Every structure is written in structure tokens, then in C-alpha cells.
């Protein structure tokens, strides 16, 4: 592989590739050899950044449940061992845990690698990297990939240290729950102090990813009734459903389990547990805008008048809830979890308090938790809120009861057939905006693409036309706040897009 081949593996601030042949004619490009070289390149990059000799570095390796994970983890270990790195094999882990391995005193790694492709099909895999500053940036990944072709595959005998990171991480989360609920336990009885979740029925759907530990090592240990939890066993073929909180089948599965088992709360994680969503006792999904609203409502008392950062496809309904009902500010930024996280860091550095950066996909990073997008930590915050609202005679749903329900939503993805799809997409957006301005349409400030709001006798709602982060596509997101509005807003958008012959719906 040359540098161009390696660069094809870049997916924003991650590395993603095909690890198993034969699906839709795709050929493997994330080979053990490639991963071996990438790991060596990461070690050199980390050495330069930290100023440490490579032989002084401590790097942890973890993986999710994918069937190619073990081989690719071994390839990473071999490459790092050849460089002289002290390698710690953390086995089955989660993406947030791999970052926390740099924070925990018991591990204190200089860097870490997580072998995962998040929610992508089982034939894919990838790598995420961390150092003390968090996940690496787009430019860092590019540097590592460009340099990877300068290394040779090395099969180095290794006696990598083994470490049960997931238990350490689970203990950290359990202690968070115990500490937050300690006052409630004292009020009731001392016997509940070690089992603060007794009396609560909480179900988890791990989608056969890496999230099953949340039941056995946290909820069960703290006294929750987890009967009805499902797909906790790691299985990289994902036989039950895609481990993705945004997947309709996955969400319907956890909704059904919550209703069947009469649970107080349902939690669903993606494969590597950096994303999550929830389900209320009546089967209502707490997803997209609602999950952002819930977490913001939990944080609002501790961070009054603060700013919540979201991606660009959040709704006007969410803005009204955050600003009018919670007294917060809504900063609707760009798509991409690194984008919202970095914006959150920037605002806080400037003295503008921002406790949360969250995408509608379920990526949520809290300032109090190292700006780490951690699905399990978000779940902990929601569980604590569940216990506290119950002690007050309220329900968890009461925190977001003023969030207006979603009425109509559509997404249309226009494929760009032009060879230079990036430039063509920019031209379309510029003309789309010019036409909207000429038509006198209302366009709120947008950090990405073109957003238009509608509120007239025929339609009420909004649209956002933007460029995809990685694909030759212009996604059009629409939300109608009055019956029939979504269809009429789409018709308006189609008029503004007329004449672009390189766009295919």
C-alpha cells in the first residue's frame, strides 16, 4: 500500500476499512499488515508529541466484539512491540474506556488504540486513537496514515501485559452512581447504600457489542432489576440487530422489551459504547432531539444560563425547549462529533460555560467528563436522574414533558454525480441560498449548509440542506410542525433545487 491507499482508510478523525472479503464485491483494505504499520506510525507520532522515547511509551490496545477485532489487535500489538513500546492488551473494551485508560492512575497510559468501526456492518473494522488531549484530530490521522507506508510489517513475539480495563472503568461508573445517590440512600436506610438502584427495573440492549458489562458489572452490582436485558453477549456477527441507537429495528426491539418487562428505563448502546439512547416506561423512545433535551435538563440546575452545543440537524422544537423552558442557550453548530466537542472546548476556554456537546446520533460529551463522548457515562447520568426524580415523586419523563413532540420529519439524500462533487456541492448550496434570499425566505444563522424556517398559513417547520461529511451527497433534512407541512416544505426545496442536472434524488 502507498500513502494514497492508506489515506483512503481515513474517515474524519477515525480509520475505517473493509476487514472481510465478499460483501457486495468489496475487497479487504484494512488488513493485518496495514494495521501493523499504522500502529507503528502512531507510536512514532505519539513519541514526537510527548517528547518521550518510543521505548518509554505505554500504549493500551482494546477492541469491540467484531470477529476481526482479535486479529487486528494482535497486529497492532506486534507492530508496537517491535518499536519497543510497552503494550498493554485490554481485551474486550469500549472506546470511552480506552480514553479513560490514559486518565486512570492505575493505568496512566501515554496513548491508546481502540479497534472498532462503531455501528458499521460486521465486515468493517477500524481504529480510534487517544492521547492525553482526547481523540486525535483529522490532521493527526492524516499524518499517521501518510507515514504508515514508510514502515514494514513486523511480526514481533510479544508478551504484552494483560489488564482488565473494563472492570476498572465499570468501577469508576459505579462509584459515580453511589456518590450521587448517597444522600438518597441515607434518607431511606443504610442497607440501600451499597445497592442504591434497588427497586428500579432497568433494561439494557447491547446489540451483541461491547456494552454487556453495563449490566453485569454496574446495574446488577448496584441492585437494579435487569430482567429482560438483551443481546448482552459479545458476537461480532451482530445476529439480532445492528448495534446502533439510530437503527429503527434496534429501537423497536428495546421498546418492545421495556413494555414487555414493565421496566422503568431502557438503555441501548452502539457497538463500542460511545453512543446511547433511552426508552421510557411507556415505550417512548428518547432519541435524537429528545436525548439531547433530557441530558440538558439533567444538567440545567448545575449550569444555569449555560450553552448547549448540538449538531446542525437539531430542531426548532429543541431550541425552544432549551431556551424558553430550561433557560439555556442553544448553539446549533456542525455535524460531526469532533466538531461539536471542539466547539464546546473552545467556548469554555473563552469563558462561556458549555456543559454539553451532543449530536442527534447519540454522541454526547460532557465538560465534567473530559469532553469525552461516552454512552455509558450518559446512561449513568440518566440513571441518577431516574432515581432522584422517583424520590421526589416524579417521573424521568417529567424532565422533558415540555419538549414539543415530533410531528413530521423527512430526509432526502441527493447524490452528486459530478466528478468534482465537493465543488459542485458548494455551488449548489450557494445558488440554493441565493434563490432563497431572492424569494424572501427566513434563514437563521447556520454554521453548516443552508437552513430555512417556515411559518405561514400553509406550512410550519424548517429545512436544512448541507454537504455530507464524507460522501458525494447533499442531505436535505425537513421537519414539519403542522400536519402536511413536511410535504409542502419538500416541494419548496425542490423548486429551489431545480435545474441542477448532477443531483440525483
Short mmCIF file of C-alpha atoms in Angstrom, two decimals:
data_model
loop_
_atom_site.label_atom_id
_atom_site.label_comp_id
_atom_site.label_asym_id
_atom_site.label_seq_id
_atom_site.Cartn_x
_atom_site.Cartn_y
_atom_site.Cartn_z
CA UNK A 1 0.00 0.00 0.00
CA UNK A 2 1.21 3.51 -0.82
CA UNK A 3 0.22 6.69 1.02
CA UNK A 4 -2.86 7.15 -1.19
CA UNK A 5 -4.13 3.69 -0.27
CA UNK A 6 -3.62 4.40 3.42
CA UNK A 7 -5.38 7.76 3.15
CA UNK A 8 -8.45 6.04 1.72
CA UNK A 9 -8.88 4.50 5.17
CA UNK A 10 -9.46 7.87 6.80
CA UNK A 11 -12.98 8.62 7.98
CA UNK A 12 -12.87 12.02 9.64
CA UNK A 13 -10.90 11.58 12.85
CA UNK A 14 -11.14 7.77 12.70
CA UNK A 15 -9.83 5.00 10.49
CA UNK A 16 -12.39 2.70 8.86
CA UNK A 17 -11.99 -0.06 6.30
CA UNK A 18 -13.20 -3.38 4.94
CA UNK A 19 -11.83 -6.26 7.01
CA UNK A 20 -13.72 -9.22 5.49
CA UNK A 21 -13.95 -10.02 1.79
CA UNK A 22 -17.05 -10.89 -0.17
CA UNK A 23 -19.74 -8.44 0.92
CA UNK A 24 -21.19 -6.68 -2.15
CA UNK A 25 -17.96 -7.34 -4.04
CA UNK A 26 -15.92 -5.23 -1.64
CA UNK A 27 -12.25 -6.05 -1.24
CA UNK A 28 -10.34 -6.02 2.02
CA UNK A 29 -8.30 -2.88 2.53
CA UNK A 30 -7.92 -2.92 6.32
CA UNK A 31 -5.51 -5.84 6.51
CA UNK A 32 -3.42 -7.03 9.43
CA UNK A 33 -0.38 -5.73 7.57
CA UNK A 34 -1.93 -2.26 7.21
CA UNK A 35 -2.90 -2.14 10.89
CA UNK A 36 0.57 -3.30 11.91
CA UNK A 37 2.14 -0.39 10.03
CA UNK A 38 -0.45 2.13 11.22
CA UNK A 39 0.25 1.15 14.84
CA UNK A 40 3.97 1.72 14.31
CA UNK A 41 3.24 5.10 12.75
CA UNK A 42 1.05 6.04 15.72
CA UNK A 43 3.89 5.15 18.09
CA UNK A 44 6.24 7.48 16.21
CA UNK A 45 3.62 10.24 16.14
CA UNK A 46 2.99 9.86 19.90
CA UNK A 47 6.71 9.85 20.64
CA UNK A 48 7.14 13.14 18.82
CA UNK A 49 4.14 14.74 20.52
CA UNK A 50 5.04 13.65 24.05
CA UNK A 51 8.78 14.10 23.66
CA UNK A 52 9.26 10.58 25.05
CA UNK A 53 11.45 7.94 23.53
CA UNK A 54 9.34 5.23 21.89
CA UNK A 55 10.71 2.64 24.32
CA UNK A 56 9.34 4.74 27.21
CA UNK A 57 5.77 4.81 25.86
CA UNK A 58 2.91 2.85 27.41
CA UNK A 59 0.10 2.21 24.91
CA UNK A 60 -3.11 0.29 25.56
CA UNK A 61 -4.99 -1.76 22.96
CA UNK A 62 -8.70 -2.55 23.19
CA UNK A 63 -11.35 -3.88 20.81
CA UNK A 64 -15.08 -4.32 20.47
CA UNK A 65 -16.82 -7.60 19.65
CA UNK A 66 -16.15 -7.66 15.89
CA UNK A 67 -14.92 -11.01 14.60
CA UNK A 68 -11.83 -9.40 13.06
CA UNK A 69 -11.01 -7.48 16.23
CA UNK A 70 -8.72 -10.02 17.85
CA UNK A 71 -6.50 -10.43 14.77
CA UNK A 72 -6.24 -6.69 14.18
CA UNK A 73 -5.49 -6.10 17.85
CA UNK A 74 -2.69 -8.67 17.65
CA UNK A 75 -1.33 -6.93 14.55
CA UNK A 76 -1.28 -3.65 16.48
CA UNK A 77 0.44 -5.27 19.45
CA UNK A 78 3.07 -6.82 17.19
CA UNK A 79 3.86 -3.55 15.45
CA UNK A 80 4.08 -1.60 18.70
CA UNK A 81 6.19 -4.30 20.36
CA UNK A 82 8.68 -4.18 17.50
CA UNK A 83 9.06 -0.43 18.10
CA UNK A 84 9.88 -1.12 21.74
CA UNK A 85 6.61 0.20 23.15
CA UNK A 86 5.33 -1.22 26.45
CA UNK A 87 1.99 -2.60 25.20
CA UNK A 88 -0.98 -3.36 27.44
CA UNK A 89 -3.67 -5.61 25.96
CA UNK A 90 -7.01 -4.57 27.44
CA UNK A 91 -9.03 -7.17 25.51
CA UNK A 92 -12.75 -6.54 25.01
CA UNK A 93 -13.29 -2.90 25.86
CA UNK A 94 -15.15 0.25 24.88
CA UNK A 95 -13.99 3.39 23.15
CA UNK A 96 -14.57 5.63 26.22
CA UNK A 97 -12.75 3.16 28.46
CA UNK A 98 -9.72 3.33 26.19
CA UNK A 99 -9.52 7.09 26.67
CA UNK A 100 -10.03 6.73 30.42
CA UNK A 101 -7.03 4.36 30.47
CA UNK A 102 -4.95 7.50 29.97
CA UNK A 103 -6.71 9.23 32.89
CA UNK A 104 -6.87 6.45 35.48
CA UNK A 105 -3.96 6.43 37.93
CA UNK A 106 -3.90 2.63 37.81
CA UNK A 107 -3.08 2.65 34.09
CA UNK A 108 -1.83 6.14 33.14
CA UNK A 109 -1.13 5.16 29.51
CA UNK A 110 0.52 7.65 27.17
CA UNK A 111 -1.86 6.66 24.39
CA UNK A 112 -4.39 4.05 23.40
CA UNK A 113 -5.90 2.38 20.35
CA UNK A 114 -9.46 1.10 20.08
CA UNK A 115 -10.20 -1.44 17.34
CA UNK A 116 -13.76 -0.63 16.25
CA UNK A 117 -15.93 0.51 13.36
CA UNK A 118 -18.78 1.65 15.61
CA UNK A 119 -22.17 0.71 14.10
CA UNK A 120 -20.93 -0.24 10.62
CA UNK A 121 -21.63 -3.75 9.19
CA UNK A 122 -19.74 -6.69 10.66
CA UNK A 123 -17.32 -6.88 7.70
CA UNK A 124 -15.91 -3.44 8.56
CA UNK A 125 -13.44 -2.50 11.24
CA UNK A 126 -11.27 0.43 12.14
CA UNK A 127 -9.10 2.22 14.67
CA UNK A 128 -9.62 5.15 17.03
CA UNK A 129 -6.67 6.77 18.77
CA UNK A 130 -6.36 8.70 22.03
CA UNK A 131 -3.72 10.67 23.84
CA UNK A 132 -3.96 12.89 26.92
CA UNK A 133 -5.86 15.54 24.92
CA UNK A 134 -8.60 13.11 23.86
CA UNK A 135 -9.36 11.72 20.43
CA UNK A 136 -6.98 12.66 17.66
CA UNK A 137 -7.90 15.31 15.11
CA UNK A 138 -8.42 14.87 11.36
CA UNK A 139 -4.96 16.27 10.63
CA UNK A 140 -3.33 13.89 13.12
CA UNK A 141 -4.92 10.86 11.47
CA UNK A 142 -3.79 12.09 8.07
CA UNK A 143 -0.21 12.42 9.29
CA UNK A 144 -0.24 8.93 10.78
CA UNK A 145 -1.68 7.37 7.61
CA UNK A 146 0.68 9.23 5.27
CA UNK A 147 3.64 7.99 7.28
CA UNK A 148 2.39 4.39 7.56
CA UNK A 149 3.74 3.41 4.14
CA UNK A 150 7.28 4.07 5.39
CA UNK A 151 7.11 1.10 7.77
CA UNK A 152 7.49 -2.61 7.12
CA UNK A 153 5.20 -5.20 8.65
CA UNK A 154 6.82 -6.63 11.72
CA UNK A 155 5.82 -9.84 13.41
CA UNK A 156 7.41 -9.41 16.79
CA UNK A 157 7.00 -12.04 19.51
CA UNK A 158 5.19 -10.29 22.28
CA UNK A 159 4.35 -10.84 25.89
CA UNK A 160 2.05 -7.84 26.11
CA UNK A 161 0.79 -7.17 29.59
CA UNK A 162 -2.89 -8.06 30.08
CA UNK A 163 -5.14 -5.70 32.01
CA UNK A 164 -8.84 -5.90 32.89
CA UNK A 165 -9.62 -2.31 31.95
CA UNK A 166 -13.38 -2.78 31.63
CA UNK A 167 -13.68 -3.71 35.33
CA UNK A 168 -11.71 -0.62 36.35
CA UNK A 169 -13.88 1.53 34.11
CA UNK A 170 -17.08 -0.08 35.44
CA UNK A 171 -15.93 0.65 38.98
CA UNK A 172 -15.46 4.30 38.07
CA UNK A 173 -19.05 4.49 36.76
CA UNK A 174 -20.48 2.57 39.74
CA UNK A 175 -18.77 4.91 42.18
CA UNK A 176 -20.29 7.87 40.33
CA UNK A 177 -23.78 6.45 40.91
CA UNK A 178 -23.07 5.63 44.55
CA UNK A 179 -21.69 9.09 45.29
CA UNK A 180 -24.59 10.91 43.61
CA UNK A 181 -27.24 8.76 45.30
CA UNK A 182 -25.57 8.55 48.70
CA UNK A 183 -27.83 11.21 50.21
CA UNK A 184 -30.94 9.38 48.97
CA UNK A 185 -29.66 6.11 50.46
CA UNK A 186 -29.07 7.74 53.83
CA UNK A 187 -32.57 9.19 53.85
CA UNK A 188 -34.14 5.79 53.24
CA UNK A 189 -31.98 3.24 55.04
CA UNK A 190 -28.35 2.35 55.42
CA UNK A 191 -28.91 -1.02 53.80
CA UNK A 192 -29.52 0.68 50.46
CA UNK A 193 -26.19 2.48 50.45
CA UNK A 194 -24.39 -0.31 48.60
CA UNK A 195 -27.46 -1.11 46.47
CA UNK A 196 -28.71 2.36 45.53
CA UNK A 197 -30.57 1.09 42.45
CA UNK A 198 -32.68 -1.48 44.29
CA UNK A 199 -36.33 -1.07 43.39
CA UNK A 200 -35.53 0.11 39.86
CA UNK A 201 -36.01 -2.06 36.79
CA UNK A 202 -33.52 -1.06 34.10
CA UNK A 203 -33.03 -2.96 30.83
CA UNK A 204 -30.05 -2.80 28.50
CA UNK A 205 -29.79 -3.75 24.84
CA UNK A 206 -26.10 -4.09 23.96
CA UNK A 207 -26.74 -5.31 20.41
CA UNK A 208 -24.06 -8.01 20.93
CA UNK A 209 -21.46 -5.27 21.06
CA UNK A 210 -19.17 -4.38 23.96
CA UNK A 211 -21.82 -2.91 26.27
CA UNK A 212 -22.95 -6.03 28.12
CA UNK A 213 -20.65 -5.17 31.03
CA UNK A 214 -23.03 -2.36 31.99
CA UNK A 215 -25.49 -4.97 33.28
CA UNK A 216 -23.17 -7.46 34.98
CA UNK A 217 -20.62 -5.03 36.41
CA UNK A 218 -22.77 -1.99 37.20
CA UNK A 219 -26.55 -2.41 37.31
CA UNK A 220 -26.61 -5.88 38.89
CA UNK A 221 -23.94 -4.91 41.40
CA UNK A 222 -25.91 -1.83 42.45
CA UNK A 223 -29.16 -3.72 42.97
CA UNK A 224 -31.16 -2.91 39.84
CA UNK A 225 -33.53 -5.50 38.40
CA UNK A 226 -32.20 -6.09 34.88
CA UNK A 227 -34.56 -8.89 33.90
CA UNK A 228 -35.33 -8.61 30.20
CA UNK A 229 -31.99 -7.12 29.18
CA UNK A 230 -30.99 -8.50 25.82
CA UNK A 231 -28.14 -9.23 23.41
CA UNK A 232 -25.51 -8.77 26.10
CA UNK A 233 -23.21 -11.50 24.78
CA UNK A 234 -20.41 -10.20 22.52
CA UNK A 235 -20.99 -11.53 18.99
CA UNK A 236 -19.29 -9.73 16.12
CA UNK A 237 -21.73 -11.06 13.53
CA UNK A 238 -24.47 -8.98 15.20
CA UNK A 239 -27.14 -11.68 14.75
CA UNK A 240 -30.06 -9.80 16.32
CA UNK A 241 -29.92 -6.26 15.01
CA UNK A 242 -27.42 -3.57 14.10
CA UNK A 243 -25.96 -2.18 17.33
CA UNK A 244 -26.99 1.37 16.57
CA UNK A 245 -29.42 3.53 18.61
CA UNK A 246 -30.49 5.25 15.38
CA UNK A 247 -31.48 1.97 13.72
CA UNK A 248 -35.27 1.56 13.57
CA UNK A 249 -35.19 -2.21 14.16
CA UNK A 250 -32.85 -1.83 17.12
CA UNK A 251 -35.00 0.84 18.73
CA UNK A 252 -38.19 -1.15 18.20
CA UNK A 253 -36.53 -4.15 19.86
CA UNK A 254 -35.64 -2.29 23.07
CA UNK A 255 -39.04 -0.56 23.11
CA UNK A 256 -40.74 -3.95 22.97
CA UNK A 257 -38.53 -5.30 25.77
CA UNK A 258 -39.31 -2.32 28.03
CA UNK A 259 -43.06 -2.71 27.54
CA UNK A 260 -43.00 -6.49 27.93
CA UNK A 261 -40.99 -6.36 31.16
CA UNK A 262 -42.64 -3.19 32.54
CA UNK A 263 -39.28 -1.55 33.04
CA UNK A 264 -38.60 1.88 34.49
CA UNK A 265 -35.96 2.60 31.84
CA UNK A 266 -34.43 1.05 28.77
CA UNK A 267 -30.90 1.79 27.56
CA UNK A 268 -29.43 0.95 24.16
CA UNK A 269 -25.75 1.27 23.20
CA UNK A 270 -23.86 1.15 19.95
CA UNK A 271 -21.07 -1.38 19.40
CA UNK A 272 -18.26 0.47 21.16
CA UNK A 273 -20.50 2.28 23.69
CA UNK A 274 -19.65 5.86 22.80
CA UNK A 275 -23.34 6.44 21.89
CA UNK A 276 -26.62 5.63 23.58
CA UNK A 277 -30.33 6.32 23.62
CA UNK A 278 -33.10 5.53 26.07
CA UNK A 279 -36.69 4.28 26.28
CA UNK A 280 -39.28 5.42 28.84
CA UNK A 281 -41.72 3.08 30.66
CA UNK A 282 -44.49 3.74 28.14
CA UNK A 283 -42.21 2.67 25.29
CA UNK A 284 -41.45 6.21 24.11
CA UNK A 285 -38.01 6.48 22.57
CA UNK A 286 -35.70 9.16 23.90
CA UNK A 287 -33.67 9.65 20.76
CA UNK A 288 -32.24 12.43 18.59
CA UNK A 289 -33.61 15.80 19.88
CA UNK A 290 -35.21 14.14 22.91
CA UNK A 291 -31.98 12.58 24.23
CA UNK A 292 -30.24 15.97 23.95
CA UNK A 293 -33.18 17.60 25.73
CA UNK A 294 -33.09 15.03 28.54
CA UNK A 295 -29.37 15.35 29.20
CA UNK A 296 -29.61 19.15 29.03
CA UNK A 297 -32.50 19.12 31.51
CA UNK A 298 -30.42 16.99 33.89
CA UNK A 299 -27.51 19.41 33.65
CA UNK A 300 -29.51 22.67 33.70
CA UNK A 301 -29.77 23.10 37.52
CA UNK A 302 -25.99 22.88 37.88
CA UNK A 303 -25.24 25.04 34.84
CA UNK A 304 -27.86 27.84 34.68
CA UNK A 305 -27.77 30.08 31.58
CA UNK A 306 -25.13 27.85 30.01
CA UNK A 307 -24.76 26.98 26.33
CA UNK A 308 -25.61 23.59 24.81
CA UNK A 309 -23.74 22.69 21.62
CA UNK A 310 -25.52 20.47 19.09
CA UNK A 311 -25.07 19.41 15.51
CA UNK A 312 -26.86 21.23 12.71
CA UNK A 313 -29.84 18.91 12.24
CA UNK A 314 -31.46 19.55 15.61
CA UNK A 315 -34.94 21.04 15.51
CA UNK A 316 -36.51 24.40 16.24
CA UNK A 317 -38.52 22.49 18.87
CA UNK A 318 -35.31 21.71 20.72
CA UNK A 319 -34.19 25.33 20.55
CA UNK A 320 -37.47 26.49 22.09
CA UNK A 321 -37.22 23.87 24.85
CA UNK A 322 -33.61 24.67 25.73
CA UNK A 323 -34.03 28.43 25.67
CA UNK A 324 -37.62 29.04 26.85
CA UNK A 325 -38.18 26.11 29.21
CA UNK A 326 -34.68 25.46 30.58
CA UNK A 327 -33.28 28.98 30.35
CA UNK A 328 -30.22 27.78 28.44
CA UNK A 329 -28.68 28.88 25.16
CA UNK A 330 -28.67 26.69 22.06
CA UNK A 331 -25.61 26.82 19.81
CA UNK A 332 -26.60 24.80 16.72
CA UNK A 333 -23.22 24.05 15.15
CA UNK A 334 -21.94 21.46 12.63
CA UNK A 335 -22.34 17.73 12.08
CA UNK A 336 -19.51 15.52 13.32
CA UNK A 337 -18.91 14.60 16.94
CA UNK A 338 -15.39 16.07 16.91
CA UNK A 339 -16.80 19.34 15.59
CA UNK A 340 -19.29 19.78 18.42
CA UNK A 341 -16.77 18.64 21.04
CA UNK A 342 -14.10 21.05 19.81
CA UNK A 343 -16.62 23.89 19.74
CA UNK A 344 -17.57 23.08 23.33
CA UNK A 345 -13.90 23.19 24.34
CA UNK A 346 -13.44 26.49 22.51
CA UNK A 347 -16.37 28.20 24.23
CA UNK A 348 -15.32 27.04 27.68
CA UNK A 349 -11.77 28.25 27.04
CA UNK A 350 -13.24 31.66 26.23
CA UNK A 351 -15.18 31.71 29.50
CA UNK A 352 -18.56 30.77 28.01
CA UNK A 353 -19.88 27.92 30.14
CA UNK A 354 -20.90 24.95 27.99
CA UNK A 355 -21.51 21.68 29.86
CA UNK A 356 -22.64 19.56 26.91
CA UNK A 357 -21.78 18.92 23.27
CA UNK A 358 -24.16 16.41 21.69
CA UNK A 359 -25.18 15.11 18.29
CA UNK A 360 -28.59 13.72 17.40
CA UNK A 361 -26.77 10.43 16.72
CA UNK A 362 -26.33 9.96 20.48
CA UNK A 363 -22.71 11.12 20.71
CA UNK A 364 -22.70 13.22 23.88
CA UNK A 365 -19.66 14.75 25.57
CA UNK A 366 -19.77 16.42 28.97
CA UNK A 367 -17.32 19.05 30.16
CA UNK A 368 -17.32 17.36 33.57
CA UNK A 369 -16.13 14.11 31.96
CA UNK A 370 -13.08 15.24 29.96
CA UNK A 371 -15.20 16.24 26.94
CA UNK A 372 -15.46 12.51 26.23
CA UNK A 373 -18.35 11.20 24.15
CA UNK A 374 -19.26 8.33 26.42
CA UNK A 375 -22.56 6.48 26.09
CA UNK A 376 -22.12 4.69 29.41
CA UNK A 377 -21.45 7.94 31.29
CA UNK A 378 -24.58 9.48 29.76
CA UNK A 379 -26.50 6.38 30.86
CA UNK A 380 -25.16 6.87 34.39
CA UNK A 381 -26.36 10.49 34.42
CA UNK A 382 -29.82 9.38 33.28
CA UNK A 383 -29.99 6.58 35.87
CA UNK A 384 -29.07 9.02 38.63
CA UNK A 385 -31.80 11.37 37.40
CA UNK A 386 -34.28 8.48 37.34
CA UNK A 387 -33.56 7.65 40.98
CA UNK A 388 -33.73 11.30 42.07
CA UNK A 389 -36.98 12.10 40.28
CA UNK A 390 -38.56 8.97 41.71
CA UNK A 391 -37.51 10.01 45.23
CA UNK A 392 -39.26 13.34 44.57
CA UNK A 393 -42.44 11.58 43.47
CA UNK A 394 -41.87 12.50 39.84
CA UNK A 395 -41.01 10.63 36.66
CA UNK A 396 -37.98 10.86 34.40
CA UNK A 397 -40.28 11.91 31.57
CA UNK A 398 -41.29 15.00 33.57
CA UNK A 399 -37.89 16.49 32.74
CA UNK A 400 -38.79 16.76 29.05
CA UNK A 401 -42.58 16.97 29.18
CA UNK A 402 -42.47 20.48 27.71
CA UNK A 403 -40.50 19.37 24.65
CA UNK A 404 -42.95 19.55 21.77
CA UNK A 405 -43.42 16.13 20.12
CA UNK A 406 -42.06 15.40 16.66
CA UNK A 407 -44.91 15.58 14.15
CA UNK A 408 -43.36 15.11 10.71
CA UNK A 409 -39.79 14.52 9.55
CA UNK A 410 -38.15 13.59 6.27
CA UNK A 411 -34.64 13.15 4.98
CA UNK A 412 -33.80 13.17 1.26
CA UNK A 413 -30.25 12.41 0.15
CA UNK A 414 -29.34 13.91 -3.22
CA UNK A 415 -26.44 12.07 -4.82
CA UNK A 416 -23.92 14.27 -6.62
CA UNK A 417 -22.81 12.66 -9.89
CA UNK A 418 -20.26 15.34 -10.81
CA UNK A 419 -16.62 14.22 -10.77
CA UNK A 420 -15.61 17.10 -8.51
CA UNK A 421 -18.52 16.52 -6.16
CA UNK A 422 -17.17 18.80 -3.42
CA UNK A 423 -17.06 21.90 -5.64
CA UNK A 424 -20.38 21.05 -7.25
CA UNK A 425 -21.96 20.72 -3.82
CA UNK A 426 -20.61 24.10 -2.78
CA UNK A 427 -22.05 25.67 -5.94
CA UNK A 428 -25.45 24.11 -5.32
CA UNK A 429 -25.53 25.43 -1.75
CA UNK A 430 -24.51 28.92 -2.85
CA UNK A 431 -27.22 29.06 -5.51
CA UNK A 432 -29.80 27.47 -3.17
CA UNK A 433 -29.11 30.23 -0.64
CA UNK A 434 -29.25 32.98 -3.28
CA UNK A 435 -32.60 31.72 -4.56
CA UNK A 436 -33.98 31.52 -1.02
CA UNK A 437 -32.86 35.09 -0.31
CA UNK A 438 -34.48 36.29 -3.54
CA UNK A 439 -37.71 34.56 -2.53
CA UNK A 440 -37.64 36.38 0.82
CA UNK A 441 -37.44 33.19 2.88
CA UNK A 442 -36.31 33.28 6.53
CA UNK A 443 -32.81 31.91 7.01
CA UNK A 444 -31.50 31.72 10.59
CA UNK A 445 -27.74 31.72 11.15
CA UNK A 446 -26.28 28.39 10.10
CA UNK A 447 -22.74 27.11 10.61
CA UNK A 448 -23.27 24.40 8.02
CA UNK A 449 -25.27 24.39 4.80
CA UNK A 450 -28.45 26.43 4.36
CA UNK A 451 -31.24 26.40 6.93
CA UNK A 452 -34.68 27.88 6.20
CA UNK A 453 -37.56 28.36 8.64
CA UNK A 454 -41.22 28.43 7.60
CA UNK A 455 -44.22 29.77 9.48
CA UNK A 456 -47.08 30.81 7.23
CA UNK A 457 -50.67 29.82 6.57
CA UNK A 458 -49.61 26.77 4.53
CA UNK A 459 -46.64 25.34 6.38
CA UNK A 460 -44.67 25.50 9.61
CA UNK A 461 -41.27 23.93 10.15
CA UNK A 462 -37.74 24.04 8.80
CA UNK A 463 -35.27 22.53 6.35
CA UNK A 464 -31.51 22.14 6.25
CA UNK A 465 -29.56 21.39 3.08
CA UNK A 466 -25.90 20.57 3.68
CA UNK A 467 -22.94 18.62 2.34
CA UNK A 468 -22.30 15.15 3.72
CA UNK A 469 -19.16 14.92 5.83
CA UNK A 470 -17.65 12.15 3.72
CA UNK A 471 -19.89 11.13 0.81
CA UNK A 472 -20.84 12.75 -2.55
CA UNK A 473 -24.26 13.57 -1.17
CA UNK A 474 -26.35 16.61 -0.22
CA UNK A 475 -28.66 15.54 2.64
CA UNK A 476 -31.88 17.51 3.00
CA UNK A 477 -33.46 17.32 6.46
CA UNK A 478 -37.02 18.55 6.94
CA UNK A 479 -39.28 18.82 9.94
CA UNK A 480 -42.93 19.83 9.76
CA UNK A 481 -44.60 21.25 12.85
CA UNK A 482 -48.08 21.30 11.35
CA UNK A 483 -49.84 18.43 9.55
CA UNK A 484 -48.86 18.32 5.90
CA UNK A 485 -46.04 20.84 6.32
CA UNK A 486 -43.17 18.46 5.63
CA UNK A 487 -44.51 17.64 2.15
CA UNK A 488 -45.00 21.31 1.33
CA UNK A 489 -41.53 22.23 2.61
CA UNK A 490 -40.05 19.50 0.42
CA UNK A 491 -41.89 20.95 -2.57
CA UNK A 492 -40.40 24.36 -1.74
CA UNK A 493 -36.93 22.83 -1.57
CA UNK A 494 -37.40 21.09 -4.91
CA UNK A 495 -38.22 24.43 -6.53
CA UNK A 496 -35.01 25.93 -5.13
CA UNK A 497 -33.02 22.94 -6.46
CA UNK A 498 -34.49 22.99 -9.98
CA UNK A 499 -32.00 22.80 -12.84
CA UNK A 500 -29.09 21.06 -11.11
CA UNK A 501 -28.56 18.16 -13.51
CA UNK A 502 -25.81 16.50 -11.45
CA UNK A 503 -28.12 15.92 -8.49
CA UNK A 504 -29.98 12.61 -8.35
CA UNK A 505 -32.71 12.00 -5.79
#
